[in-house]
Amino acid sequence: MDKRTVILVCAPHLFGESLENLLRGSEEICLVGPWELSADICARLTDVHPDVVVIVEDDSASEQIVSLTDQIIHRFPDLPVIRVGVNQNVMYIINTQALPARGSDLLKTIRELRWHRPDGFAEGP
């Protein structure tokens, strides 16, 4: 079984510790971190070559987290980022993929998207 190298980025709080324990307890995961949110994370990613980055969203650092996510996507476009909210029961999976540029492929991709319509969004026209 191949292990996935996972970077955990989070503030030192109970939720971060819980995720760390969950990830360390899995035989399928090689956990690196947790790393605290800092300006040198992208440089450190170059040394580790992870399979995924998990970022625990903290309301006190939301702008930094958005900026970090943007930096990772631009520097490492094939590296998936999972953002997990402390105050929400959701996670966001951010991944860039190169897809064929034909119209039929675009329509197929749109049809196959799985999207949960949030409250407040009107159903079709």
PDB file of C-alpha atoms in Angstrom:
ATOM      1  CA  MET A   1       0.000   0.000   0.000  1.00  0.00           C
ATOM      2  CA  ASP A   2       1.416   3.380  -1.026  1.00  0.00           C
ATOM      3  CA  LYS A   3       1.347   6.018   1.673  1.00  0.00           C
ATOM      4  CA  ARG A   4       0.185   9.537   0.844  1.00  0.00           C
ATOM      5  CA  THR A   5       2.361  12.341   2.155  1.00  0.00           C
ATOM      6  CA  VAL A   6       0.101  14.938   3.758  1.00  0.00           C
ATOM      7  CA  ILE A   7       1.103  18.383   5.004  1.00  0.00           C
ATOM      8  CA  LEU A   8      -1.129  19.694   7.792  1.00  0.00           C
ATOM      9  CA  VAL A   9      -1.192  23.474   8.199  1.00  0.00           C
ATOM     10  CA  CYS A  10      -3.009  24.735  11.282  1.00  0.00           C
ATOM     11  CA  ALA A  11      -2.890  26.886  14.353  1.00  0.00           C
ATOM     12  CA  PRO A  12      -2.151  25.025  17.583  1.00  0.00           C
ATOM     13  CA  HIS A  13      -5.694  24.467  18.844  1.00  0.00           C
ATOM     14  CA  LEU A  14      -7.925  21.542  19.725  1.00  0.00           C
ATOM     15  CA  PHE A  15      -9.335  21.034  16.212  1.00  0.00           C
ATOM     16  CA  GLY A  16      -5.843  21.028  14.707  1.00  0.00           C
ATOM     17  CA  GLU A  17      -4.664  18.520  17.295  1.00  0.00           C
ATOM     18  CA  SER A  18      -7.676  16.317  16.562  1.00  0.00           C
ATOM     19  CA  LEU A  19      -6.914  16.304  12.836  1.00  0.00           C
ATOM     20  CA  GLU A  20      -3.259  15.592  13.562  1.00  0.00           C
ATOM     21  CA  ASN A  21      -4.240  12.564  15.678  1.00  0.00           C
ATOM     22  CA  LEU A  22      -6.657  11.340  12.998  1.00  0.00           C
ATOM     23  CA  LEU A  23      -4.062  11.609  10.229  1.00  0.00           C
ATOM     24  CA  ARG A  24      -1.221  10.115  12.295  1.00  0.00           C
ATOM     25  CA  GLY A  25      -3.475   7.176  13.168  1.00  0.00           C
ATOM     26  CA  SER A  26      -3.946   6.197   9.524  1.00  0.00           C
ATOM     27  CA  GLU A  27      -1.589   3.607   8.066  1.00  0.00           C
ATOM     28  CA  GLU A  28      -2.201   5.122   4.605  1.00  0.00           C
ATOM     29  CA  ILE A  29      -0.793   8.548   5.515  1.00  0.00           C
ATOM     30  CA  CYS A  30       2.668   9.888   6.177  1.00  0.00           C
ATOM     31  CA  LEU A  31       1.947  13.128   8.026  1.00  0.00           C
ATOM     32  CA  VAL A  32       4.355  16.046   7.867  1.00  0.00           C
ATOM     33  CA  GLY A  33       3.543  18.762  10.343  1.00  0.00           C
ATOM     34  CA  PRO A  34       1.526  20.312  11.658  1.00  0.00           C
ATOM     35  CA  TRP A  35       2.999  23.508  10.285  1.00  0.00           C
ATOM     36  CA  GLU A  36       1.847  26.859  11.578  1.00  0.00           C
ATOM     37  CA  LEU A  37       0.701  29.370   8.985  1.00  0.00           C
ATOM     38  CA  SER A  38       3.790  31.276   7.812  1.00  0.00           C
ATOM     39  CA  ALA A  39       5.235  33.000   4.762  1.00  0.00           C
ATOM     40  CA  ASP A  40       7.707  30.193   3.992  1.00  0.00           C
ATOM     41  CA  ILE A  41       5.220  27.349   3.476  1.00  0.00           C
ATOM     42  CA  CYS A  42       5.516  27.283  -0.330  1.00  0.00           C
ATOM     43  CA  ALA A  43       9.313  27.083  -0.083  1.00  0.00           C
ATOM     44  CA  ARG A  44       9.008  24.224   2.411  1.00  0.00           C
ATOM     45  CA  LEU A  45       6.598  22.360   0.106  1.00  0.00           C
ATOM     46  CA  THR A  46       9.351  22.191  -2.507  1.00  0.00           C
ATOM     47  CA  ASP A  47      11.496  20.180  -0.089  1.00  0.00           C
ATOM     48  CA  VAL A  48       8.758  17.734   0.955  1.00  0.00           C
ATOM     49  CA  HIS A  49       6.885  16.988  -2.320  1.00  0.00           C
ATOM     50  CA  PRO A  50       3.547  16.164  -0.625  1.00  0.00           C
ATOM     51  CA  ASP A  51       0.545  14.479  -2.236  1.00  0.00           C
ATOM     52  CA  VAL A  52      -1.908  16.875  -0.582  1.00  0.00           C
ATOM     53  CA  VAL A  53      -1.963  19.908   1.711  1.00  0.00           C
ATOM     54  CA  VAL A  54      -4.645  20.097   4.409  1.00  0.00           C
ATOM     55  CA  ILE A  55      -5.240  23.597   5.769  1.00  0.00           C
ATOM     56  CA  VAL A  56      -7.379  24.131   8.845  1.00  0.00           C
ATOM     57  CA  GLU A  57      -9.326  27.343   8.317  1.00  0.00           C
ATOM     58  CA  ASP A  58      -9.180  29.666  11.276  1.00  0.00           C
ATOM     59  CA  ASP A  59     -11.360  32.799  11.229  1.00  0.00           C
ATOM     60  CA  SER A  60      -8.528  34.864  12.673  1.00  0.00           C
ATOM     61  CA  ALA A  61      -6.305  34.126   9.658  1.00  0.00           C
ATOM     62  CA  SER A  62      -8.793  33.846   6.791  1.00  0.00           C
ATOM     63  CA  GLU A  63      -6.993  36.339   4.507  1.00  0.00           C
ATOM     64  CA  GLN A  64      -3.673  34.538   5.040  1.00  0.00           C
ATOM     65  CA  ILE A  65      -5.297  31.197   4.246  1.00  0.00           C
ATOM     66  CA  VAL A  66      -6.834  32.496   1.020  1.00  0.00           C
ATOM     67  CA  SER A  67      -3.459  33.970   0.048  1.00  0.00           C
ATOM     68  CA  LEU A  68      -1.632  30.722   0.872  1.00  0.00           C
ATOM     69  CA  THR A  69      -4.135  28.660  -1.130  1.00  0.00           C
ATOM     70  CA  ASP A  70      -3.670  30.993  -4.098  1.00  0.00           C
ATOM     71  CA  GLN A  71       0.135  30.747  -3.843  1.00  0.00           C
ATOM     72  CA  ILE A  72       0.044  26.945  -3.690  1.00  0.00           C
ATOM     73  CA  ILE A  73      -2.291  26.663  -6.689  1.00  0.00           C
ATOM     74  CA  HIS A  74      -0.106  28.967  -8.774  1.00  0.00           C
ATOM     75  CA  ARG A  75       3.219  27.407  -7.788  1.00  0.00           C
ATOM     76  CA  PHE A  76       2.080  23.779  -7.644  1.00  0.00           C
ATOM     77  CA  PRO A  77      -0.946  23.476  -9.959  1.00  0.00           C
ATOM     78  CA  ASP A  78      -1.147  19.671  -9.606  1.00  0.00           C
ATOM     79  CA  LEU A  79      -1.074  19.694  -5.795  1.00  0.00           C
ATOM     80  CA  PRO A  80      -4.545  19.302  -4.234  1.00  0.00           C
ATOM     81  CA  VAL A  81      -5.397  21.544  -1.288  1.00  0.00           C
ATOM     82  CA  ILE A  82      -8.092  20.602   1.215  1.00  0.00           C
ATOM     83  CA  ARG A  83      -9.364  23.389   3.452  1.00  0.00           C
ATOM     84  CA  VAL A  84     -11.262  22.288   6.529  1.00  0.00           C
ATOM     85  CA  GLY A  85     -13.329  24.812   8.481  1.00  0.00           C
ATOM     86  CA  VAL A  86     -13.122  24.974  12.247  1.00  0.00           C
ATOM     87  CA  ASN A  87     -16.611  26.468  12.556  1.00  0.00           C
ATOM     88  CA  GLN A  88     -18.261  24.556   9.723  1.00  0.00           C
ATOM     89  CA  ASN A  89     -19.004  20.947   8.999  1.00  0.00           C
ATOM     90  CA  VAL A  90     -17.567  21.192   5.468  1.00  0.00           C
ATOM     91  CA  MET A  91     -14.287  20.871   3.640  1.00  0.00           C
ATOM     92  CA  TYR A  92     -13.226  22.489   0.392  1.00  0.00           C
ATOM     93  CA  ILE A  93     -11.150  20.508  -2.078  1.00  0.00           C
ATOM     94  CA  ILE A  94      -9.217  22.812  -4.376  1.00  0.00           C
ATOM     95  CA  ASN A  95      -7.492  21.223  -7.315  1.00  0.00           C
ATOM     96  CA  THR A  96      -6.553  22.491 -10.754  1.00  0.00           C
ATOM     97  CA  GLN A  97      -6.840  20.095 -13.646  1.00  0.00           C
ATOM     98  CA  ALA A  98      -5.923  20.487 -17.291  1.00  0.00           C
ATOM     99  CA  LEU A  99      -8.861  19.345 -19.410  1.00  0.00           C
ATOM    100  CA  PRO A 100      -9.248  19.101 -23.187  1.00  0.00           C
ATOM    101  CA  ALA A 101     -10.486  22.329 -24.740  1.00  0.00           C
ATOM    102  CA  ARG A 102     -13.218  20.960 -27.005  1.00  0.00           C
ATOM    103  CA  GLY A 103     -16.787  22.146 -26.547  1.00  0.00           C
ATOM    104  CA  SER A 104     -18.148  18.617 -26.077  1.00  0.00           C
ATOM    105  CA  ASP A 105     -15.625  18.005 -23.273  1.00  0.00           C
ATOM    106  CA  LEU A 106     -16.639  21.231 -21.549  1.00  0.00           C
ATOM    107  CA  LEU A 107     -20.318  20.288 -21.707  1.00  0.00           C
ATOM    108  CA  LYS A 108     -19.573  16.774 -20.422  1.00  0.00           C
ATOM    109  CA  THR A 109     -17.525  18.209 -17.530  1.00  0.00           C
ATOM    110  CA  ILE A 110     -20.321  20.607 -16.574  1.00  0.00           C
ATOM    111  CA  ARG A 111     -22.910  17.819 -16.710  1.00  0.00           C
ATOM    112  CA  GLU A 112     -20.816  15.549 -14.500  1.00  0.00           C
ATOM    113  CA  LEU A 113     -20.024  18.135 -11.839  1.00  0.00           C
ATOM    114  CA  ARG A 114     -21.387  17.240  -8.455  1.00  0.00           C
ATOM    115  CA  TRP A 115     -22.561  20.397  -6.817  1.00  0.00           C
ATOM    116  CA  HIS A 116     -24.705  20.905  -3.765  1.00  0.00           C
ATOM    117  CA  ARG A 117     -26.871  23.961  -4.304  1.00  0.00           C
ATOM    118  CA  PRO A 118     -26.522  26.113  -1.143  1.00  0.00           C
ATOM    119  CA  ASP A 119     -29.600  27.633   0.473  1.00  0.00           C
ATOM    120  CA  GLY A 120     -30.491  30.900  -1.186  1.00  0.00           C
ATOM    121  CA  PHE A 121     -29.633  29.785  -4.727  1.00  0.00           C
ATOM    122  CA  ALA A 122     -32.702  29.684  -6.923  1.00  0.00           C
ATOM    123  CA  GLU A 123     -33.430  26.534  -8.886  1.00  0.00           C
ATOM    124  CA  GLY A 124     -32.996  26.964 -12.692  1.00  0.00           C
ATOM    125  CA  PRO A 125     -34.805  29.557 -14.792  1.00  0.00           C
TER     126      PRO A 125
END
